Short mmCIF file of C-alpha atoms and ligand atoms in Angstrom, two decimals:
data_model
loop_
_atom_site.label_atom_id
_atom_site.label_comp_id
_atom_site.label_asym_id
_atom_site.label_seq_id
_atom_site.Cartn_x
_atom_site.Cartn_y
_atom_site.Cartn_z
CA MET A 546 31.14 5.44 -11.61
CA THR A 547 28.18 7.37 -11.02
CA TYR A 548 25.78 6.31 -8.42
CA GLN A 549 21.79 6.99 -8.87
CA SER A 550 19.41 7.14 -5.98
CA GLY A 551 15.97 8.66 -5.21
CA PHE A 552 12.17 8.16 -4.56
CA VAL A 553 9.79 7.25 -6.89
CA ASN A 554 6.48 7.92 -5.41
CA ILE A 555 3.55 6.06 -6.37
CA ILE A 556 0.39 7.80 -6.59
CA GLY A 557 -3.11 7.47 -7.85
CA ASN A 558 -6.88 6.52 -7.15
CA PRO A 559 -7.94 3.58 -5.15
CA ASN A 560 -7.93 0.37 -6.27
CA VAL A 561 -5.94 0.95 -9.56
CA GLY A 562 -3.43 -1.64 -8.31
CA LYS A 563 -0.50 0.73 -6.79
CA SER A 564 0.27 -1.74 -4.14
CA THR A 565 0.83 -4.65 -6.58
CA LEU A 566 2.88 -2.89 -8.58
CA MET A 567 5.20 -1.98 -5.83
CA ASN A 568 5.37 -5.31 -4.55
CA GLU A 569 6.19 -6.65 -8.15
CA LEU A 570 8.85 -3.92 -8.68
CA VAL A 571 10.18 -4.59 -5.39
CA GLY A 572 9.87 -8.52 -5.56
CA GLU A 573 8.61 -8.59 -2.12
CA LYS A 574 5.28 -8.62 -0.64
CA LEU A 575 5.43 -5.33 1.48
CA SER A 576 2.31 -3.71 0.79
CA ILE A 577 -1.08 -5.48 1.39
CA ILE A 578 -3.65 -5.97 -1.65
CA THR A 579 -7.28 -6.43 -1.48
CA SER A 580 -10.17 -5.61 -3.77
CA LYS A 581 -11.64 -3.10 -1.78
CA ALA A 582 -10.46 0.66 -1.88
CA GLN A 583 -8.52 2.36 0.69
CA THR A 584 -6.73 -0.78 2.23
CA THR A 585 -3.27 1.18 2.20
CA ARG A 586 -3.51 3.56 5.09
CA HIS A 587 0.28 4.29 5.68
CA ARG A 588 3.25 5.29 3.49
CA ILE A 589 5.16 2.18 2.66
CA LEU A 590 8.60 2.08 1.29
CA GLY A 591 9.91 -0.67 -0.64
CA ILE A 592 13.82 -0.40 -1.54
CA VAL A 593 15.55 -1.94 -4.69
CA ASN A 594 19.13 -2.00 -4.42
CA GLY A 595 21.54 -2.56 -7.68
CA GLU A 596 24.97 -2.38 -8.44
CA ASN A 597 25.19 1.23 -8.65
CA PHE A 598 21.58 2.46 -7.66
CA GLN A 599 18.97 2.64 -5.19
CA ILE A 600 15.16 3.13 -5.84
CA VAL A 601 13.18 3.71 -2.92
CA PHE A 602 9.53 3.30 -4.04
CA SER A 603 6.89 4.77 -1.68
CA ASP A 604 3.36 3.45 -1.94
CA THR A 605 0.55 5.87 -0.72
CA PRO A 606 -3.04 5.40 0.05
CA GLY A 607 -5.21 5.99 -2.66
CA ILE A 608 -6.67 9.52 -3.20
CA VAL A 609 -9.86 9.89 -1.21
CA LYS A 610 -12.38 12.58 0.12
CA PRO A 611 -11.69 12.97 3.82
CA VAL A 612 -14.82 11.55 5.88
CA TYR A 613 -12.50 10.64 9.03
CA LYS A 614 -9.74 12.42 10.67
CA LEU A 615 -8.02 9.00 9.59
CA HIS A 616 -8.46 9.99 6.17
CA ASP A 617 -6.77 13.42 6.74
CA SER A 618 -3.87 11.62 7.94
CA MET A 619 -3.99 9.59 4.54
CA MET A 620 -4.41 12.46 2.39
CA ARG A 621 -1.51 14.32 3.90
CA LEU A 622 0.47 11.30 3.11
CA VAL A 623 -0.44 11.78 -0.64
CA ARG A 624 0.23 15.22 -0.46
CA THR A 625 3.66 14.81 0.66
CA ALA A 626 4.35 12.10 -1.96
CA PHE A 627 3.64 14.90 -4.43
CA THR A 628 6.33 17.17 -2.87
CA ASP A 629 9.01 14.76 -1.83
CA ALA A 630 9.51 12.71 -5.02
CA ASP A 631 12.31 12.45 -7.40
CA ILE A 632 10.03 10.78 -9.87
CA ILE A 633 6.21 10.56 -9.60
CA LEU A 634 4.77 7.07 -10.68
CA TYR A 635 1.21 7.93 -11.18
CA VAL A 636 -0.95 4.63 -11.59
CA THR A 637 -4.14 4.72 -13.26
CA ASP A 638 -5.73 1.61 -15.14
CA VAL A 639 -7.77 0.60 -17.97
CA VAL A 640 -11.08 0.78 -16.16
CA GLU A 641 -11.22 4.22 -14.72
CA THR A 642 -12.07 6.95 -17.10
CA TYR A 643 -9.52 10.17 -16.90
CA ASP A 644 -11.95 12.55 -15.26
CA LYS A 645 -11.63 10.49 -12.21
CA ASN A 646 -7.99 12.02 -12.15
CA ASN A 647 -9.02 15.70 -12.72
CA HIS A 648 -7.75 16.67 -9.17
CA PHE A 649 -4.59 15.65 -9.80
CA LEU A 650 -3.79 16.45 -13.44
CA GLU A 651 -2.89 20.23 -12.59
CA LYS A 652 -0.43 18.89 -10.17
CA LEU A 653 0.82 16.45 -12.49
CA LYS A 654 1.31 18.79 -15.46
CA LYS A 655 3.25 21.44 -13.12
CA SER A 656 5.59 18.75 -11.61
CA ARG A 657 9.11 19.74 -11.61
CA VAL A 658 10.29 16.10 -11.39
CA PRO A 659 9.70 13.59 -14.07
CA VAL A 660 6.28 11.75 -14.27
CA ILE A 661 5.55 8.32 -15.50
CA VAL A 662 2.03 7.19 -15.91
CA ALA A 663 1.55 3.66 -15.69
CA ILE A 664 -1.74 2.39 -17.20
CA ASN A 665 -2.36 -1.01 -15.21
CA LYS A 666 -4.37 -3.89 -15.96
CA THR A 667 -3.63 -4.23 -19.54
CA ASP A 668 -4.85 -7.74 -19.25
CA LEU A 669 -8.46 -6.58 -18.98
CA SER A 670 -8.10 -4.34 -22.05
CA THR A 671 -7.96 -4.62 -25.93
CA ARG A 672 -4.97 -3.15 -27.87
CA GLU A 673 -7.10 -0.58 -29.55
CA ALA A 674 -8.76 0.40 -26.08
CA LEU A 675 -5.14 0.88 -24.68
CA GLU A 676 -3.92 2.95 -27.38
CA LEU A 677 -6.67 5.33 -27.03
CA ARG A 678 -6.19 5.46 -23.39
CA ALA A 679 -2.28 6.04 -23.82
CA ALA A 680 -3.15 8.81 -26.30
CA GLU A 681 -5.62 10.40 -23.98
CA TRP A 682 -2.96 10.64 -21.34
CA LYS A 683 -0.25 12.17 -23.80
CA THR A 684 -2.52 14.78 -24.41
CA LEU A 685 -3.63 15.34 -20.83
CA VAL A 686 0.30 15.41 -19.28
CA PRO A 687 2.15 15.83 -22.46
CA LYS A 688 5.64 15.95 -20.50
CA ALA A 689 4.94 12.42 -19.16
CA ALA A 690 6.06 9.06 -20.19
CA THR A 691 3.29 6.76 -20.56
CA VAL A 692 3.58 3.02 -20.05
CA ALA A 693 0.83 0.25 -20.11
CA VAL A 694 1.50 -2.55 -17.73
CA SER A 695 -0.02 -5.38 -16.06
CA ALA A 696 1.20 -5.62 -12.77
CA LEU A 697 -0.62 -9.00 -11.80
CA TYR A 698 0.82 -10.62 -14.90
CA ARG A 699 4.23 -8.76 -15.05
CA GLN A 700 3.70 -7.47 -18.30
CA ASN A 701 5.98 -4.42 -19.35
CA LEU A 702 7.50 -4.29 -15.69
CA THR A 703 11.07 -4.25 -17.04
CA LEU A 704 10.28 -1.64 -19.67
CA LEU A 705 8.85 0.41 -16.66
CA PHE A 706 12.02 -0.30 -14.48
CA ASP A 707 14.39 0.67 -17.17
CA LEU A 708 12.17 3.69 -17.61
CA ILE A 709 12.70 4.64 -14.04
CA LEU A 710 16.29 4.05 -14.14
CA GLU A 711 16.69 6.34 -17.02
CA LYS A 712 15.04 9.35 -15.04
CA LEU A 713 16.60 8.57 -11.70
CA PRO A 714 18.91 11.27 -10.50
CA GLU A 715 22.50 10.82 -9.40
CA GLY A 716 22.91 10.90 -5.55
CA PRO A 717 23.90 8.79 -2.52
CA VAL A 718 21.95 6.16 -0.83
CA TYR A 719 19.24 6.89 1.49
CA TYR A 720 19.26 3.79 3.23
CA PRO A 721 21.88 0.96 3.81
CA ASP A 722 22.18 -0.89 0.60
CA ASP A 723 20.75 -4.07 1.92
CA SER A 724 17.44 -2.60 3.28
CA LEU A 725 14.20 -3.64 1.91
CA THR A 726 12.02 -1.27 3.63
CA ASP A 727 11.90 1.32 6.32
CA LYS A 728 9.67 -0.04 8.62
CA PRO A 729 10.15 -2.77 11.24
CA GLU A 730 8.98 -6.19 11.25
CA ARG A 731 6.13 -5.79 13.51
CA PHE A 732 4.48 -3.42 11.27
CA PHE A 733 4.18 -5.84 8.79
CA VAL A 734 2.70 -8.35 10.85
CA THR A 735 -0.18 -5.68 11.63
CA GLU A 736 -0.57 -5.11 7.96
CA ILE A 737 -0.92 -8.97 7.09
CA VAL A 738 -3.58 -9.18 9.88
CA ARG A 739 -5.15 -6.08 8.35
CA GLU A 740 -5.04 -7.77 4.84
CA LYS A 741 -6.85 -10.82 5.95
CA ILE A 742 -9.47 -8.78 7.71
CA PHE A 743 -10.26 -6.94 4.54
CA ARG A 744 -10.57 -10.21 2.70
CA ASN A 745 -12.71 -12.06 5.54
CA TYR A 746 -15.12 -9.52 6.48
CA ARG A 747 -17.77 -7.27 4.86
CA LYS A 748 -19.03 -3.79 4.61
CA GLU A 749 -17.77 -1.57 7.25
CA ILE A 750 -16.01 -4.15 9.28
CA PRO A 751 -12.52 -3.92 7.80
CA TYR A 752 -12.62 -0.05 7.84
CA SER A 753 -13.29 -0.24 11.45
CA CYS A 754 -10.49 -2.40 12.47
CA GLU A 755 -6.79 -1.38 13.55
CA VAL A 756 -4.44 -4.07 14.58
CA VAL A 757 -1.73 -3.25 17.12
CA ILE A 758 0.99 -5.45 18.27
CA ASP A 759 0.78 -6.25 21.92
CA THR A 760 3.93 -8.57 22.51
CA PHE A 761 6.40 -9.74 20.21
CA ARG A 762 8.85 -12.28 21.36
CA GLU A 763 11.97 -13.82 19.60
CA ALA A 764 12.92 -17.00 20.64
CA GLU A 765 15.45 -19.60 19.15
CA ASP A 766 13.17 -21.28 16.77
CA MET A 767 9.96 -19.53 16.90
CA ILE A 768 8.29 -15.99 17.22
CA ARG A 769 5.28 -15.51 19.82
CA ILE A 770 3.17 -12.47 18.61
CA ASN A 771 0.03 -11.29 20.47
CA ALA A 772 -1.74 -8.83 18.48
CA ILE A 773 -5.03 -6.73 19.52
CA ILE A 774 -7.92 -5.92 16.73
CA TYR A 775 -9.51 -2.82 17.89
CA VAL A 776 -13.00 -2.41 16.43
CA ILE A 777 -15.09 0.90 16.77
CA ARG A 778 -18.11 -0.61 18.84
CA GLU A 779 -19.15 -3.55 20.80
CA SER A 780 -21.48 -4.84 18.32
CA GLN A 781 -18.37 -5.36 15.69
CA LYS A 782 -16.55 -7.73 18.48
CA GLY A 783 -18.91 -10.52 18.11
CA ILE A 784 -18.86 -10.22 14.16
CA LEU A 785 -15.26 -10.65 14.23
CA ILE A 786 -15.03 -13.28 16.44
CA GLY A 787 -17.89 -15.09 14.84
CA HIS A 788 -19.76 -18.09 15.83
CA GLN A 789 -17.76 -20.44 18.11
CA GLY A 790 -14.85 -18.08 17.37
CA GLU A 791 -14.85 -19.55 13.92
CA MET A 792 -14.05 -16.51 12.00
CA LEU A 793 -11.22 -15.08 14.03
CA LYS A 794 -9.60 -18.65 13.87
CA LYS A 795 -9.65 -18.47 10.29
CA THR A 796 -8.34 -15.10 10.10
CA GLY A 797 -5.74 -15.90 12.57
CA ILE A 798 -4.48 -19.08 10.75
CA GLN A 799 -4.45 -17.10 7.18
CA SER A 800 -2.49 -14.41 8.99
CA ARG A 801 0.15 -16.88 10.56
CA THR A 802 0.86 -18.58 7.31
CA ASP A 803 1.80 -15.21 5.77
CA ILE A 804 3.51 -14.06 8.62
CA GLU A 805 5.86 -16.93 8.81
CA LYS A 806 6.45 -16.85 5.13
CA PHE A 807 7.29 -13.01 5.45
CA LEU A 808 9.60 -13.68 8.66
CA GLY A 809 10.76 -17.01 7.53
CA LYS A 810 10.27 -18.58 10.90
CA LYS A 811 7.66 -20.52 12.72
CA VAL A 812 5.04 -18.14 14.38
CA TYR A 813 2.84 -18.31 17.06
CA LEU A 814 0.18 -15.89 16.85
CA GLY A 815 -2.55 -15.02 19.30
CA LEU A 816 -5.39 -12.55 18.47
CA GLN A 817 -7.66 -10.44 20.68
CA VAL A 818 -10.55 -8.23 19.97
CA LYS A 819 -11.00 -5.03 21.92
CA VAL A 820 -12.91 -1.84 21.47
CA ALA A 821 -11.40 1.49 20.81
CA THR A 822 -14.58 3.70 20.68
CA ASP A 823 -14.63 5.77 17.16
CA TRP A 824 -10.78 5.54 17.21
CA ARG A 825 -10.95 6.90 13.29
CA ASN A 826 -11.85 10.48 14.81
CA ASN A 827 -9.66 10.28 18.11
CA GLU A 828 -6.63 12.34 17.61
CA LYS A 829 -4.83 10.53 20.73
CA LEU A 830 -5.78 7.13 19.48
CA LEU A 831 -4.89 8.03 15.90
CA LYS A 832 -1.51 8.92 17.19
CA ARG A 833 -0.83 5.83 19.24
CA PHE A 834 -1.79 3.91 16.42
CA GLY A 835 0.89 5.84 13.97
CA TYR A 836 -1.10 7.91 11.97
P1 GDP B 1955 -4.29 -0.06 -4.91
O1 GDP B 1955 -5.43 0.27 -3.96
O2 GDP B 1955 -4.03 1.02 -5.68
O3 GDP B 1955 -2.87 -0.26 -3.82
O4 GDP B 1955 -4.62 -1.27 -5.49
P2 GDP B 1955 -4.19 -3.00 -5.01
O5 GDP B 1955 -2.82 -3.08 -5.35
O6 GDP B 1955 -4.50 -3.35 -3.89
O7 GDP B 1955 -5.08 -3.87 -6.06
C1 GDP B 1955 -6.38 -3.57 -6.25
C2 GDP B 1955 -7.18 -4.70 -6.94
O8 GDP B 1955 -6.73 -4.74 -8.30
C3 GDP B 1955 -6.87 -6.15 -6.68
O9 GDP B 1955 -7.68 -6.84 -6.42
C4 GDP B 1955 -5.43 -6.49 -7.33
O10 GDP B 1955 -5.31 -8.08 -7.31
C5 GDP B 1955 -6.22 -5.94 -8.91
N1 GDP B 1955 -4.79 -5.76 -9.76
C6 GDP B 1955 -3.70 -4.88 -9.52
N2 GDP B 1955 -2.97 -4.99 -10.63
C7 GDP B 1955 -3.73 -5.80 -11.48
C8 GDP B 1955 -3.52 -5.91 -12.98
O11 GDP B 1955 -2.59 -5.66 -13.44
N3 GDP B 1955 -4.56 -6.73 -13.53
C9 GDP B 1955 -5.51 -7.07 -12.98
N4 GDP B 1955 -6.81 -7.90 -13.68
N5 GDP B 1955 -6.03 -6.74 -11.77
C10 GDP B 1955 -4.89 -6.15 -11.11
MG1 MG B 1956 -2.85 0.05 -1.85
#
């Protein structure tokens, strides 16, 4: 019996639904999802193990023009994703026009590994518009297989999954066959808190925050976690905490609920806000934060 395995790297512009698609394909909420661009900052693996295959999905940050040093790190991840893939799953949606992808078309055309273009959010489109868009992509990247999906409504995901299996190379497993991801539990805890921050605060606040685990203690029936939210300046501290601590409390409760779901255990979550001046441009801090 042959065994298939490989990396399926998910690439595309911000907000097209890359993280949603990976979570749905993996069947687990690993990557955080918000309606804002540039939520995903790390490379997140989601592993699907089958009887005779292992698919390692890799979710990457959306493609952005670097403004901060943090973005340099994010774009490095995107470049790597183009080079170490066994299959490139390029995600676009029915809303964005193809000229938004100009930058990457050459790379997609020249790709030595199979490219699948997933046109996401079909639920927002009509059949006619979709056919036009699919034809457009066929002309742009003739070698690619094009599939229209709705990650949110799980439309055509089986079709996409089968297409991936069809193109997956033969090879041995990369990770133990019960792995779901490569990152430790505590990483996902910080990501869950970041997701709530993205949802609860406006403008530049979410982009200024980084979440770090201070302590993580597992007891018999409960996990006690203390996390620190770093902001870039003093004035943001008050905004995060909110009037009489209401905002931070809300963020904490929402986070804890999701962390309990993810870890399958009761959780105590303590949140503290601190200032790490301009951490997005500070090499040392970026390193410490895992970028
Ligand atoms: P990413 O930046 O590419 O990772 O995009 P996300 O997965 O974070 O999703 C961005 C936004 O698009 C979120 O508000 C999602 O709920 C939404 N979204 C994702 N997939 C679909 C879809 O199939 N249909 C619709 N209508 N919205 C979607
Ligand atoms: Mg994302």
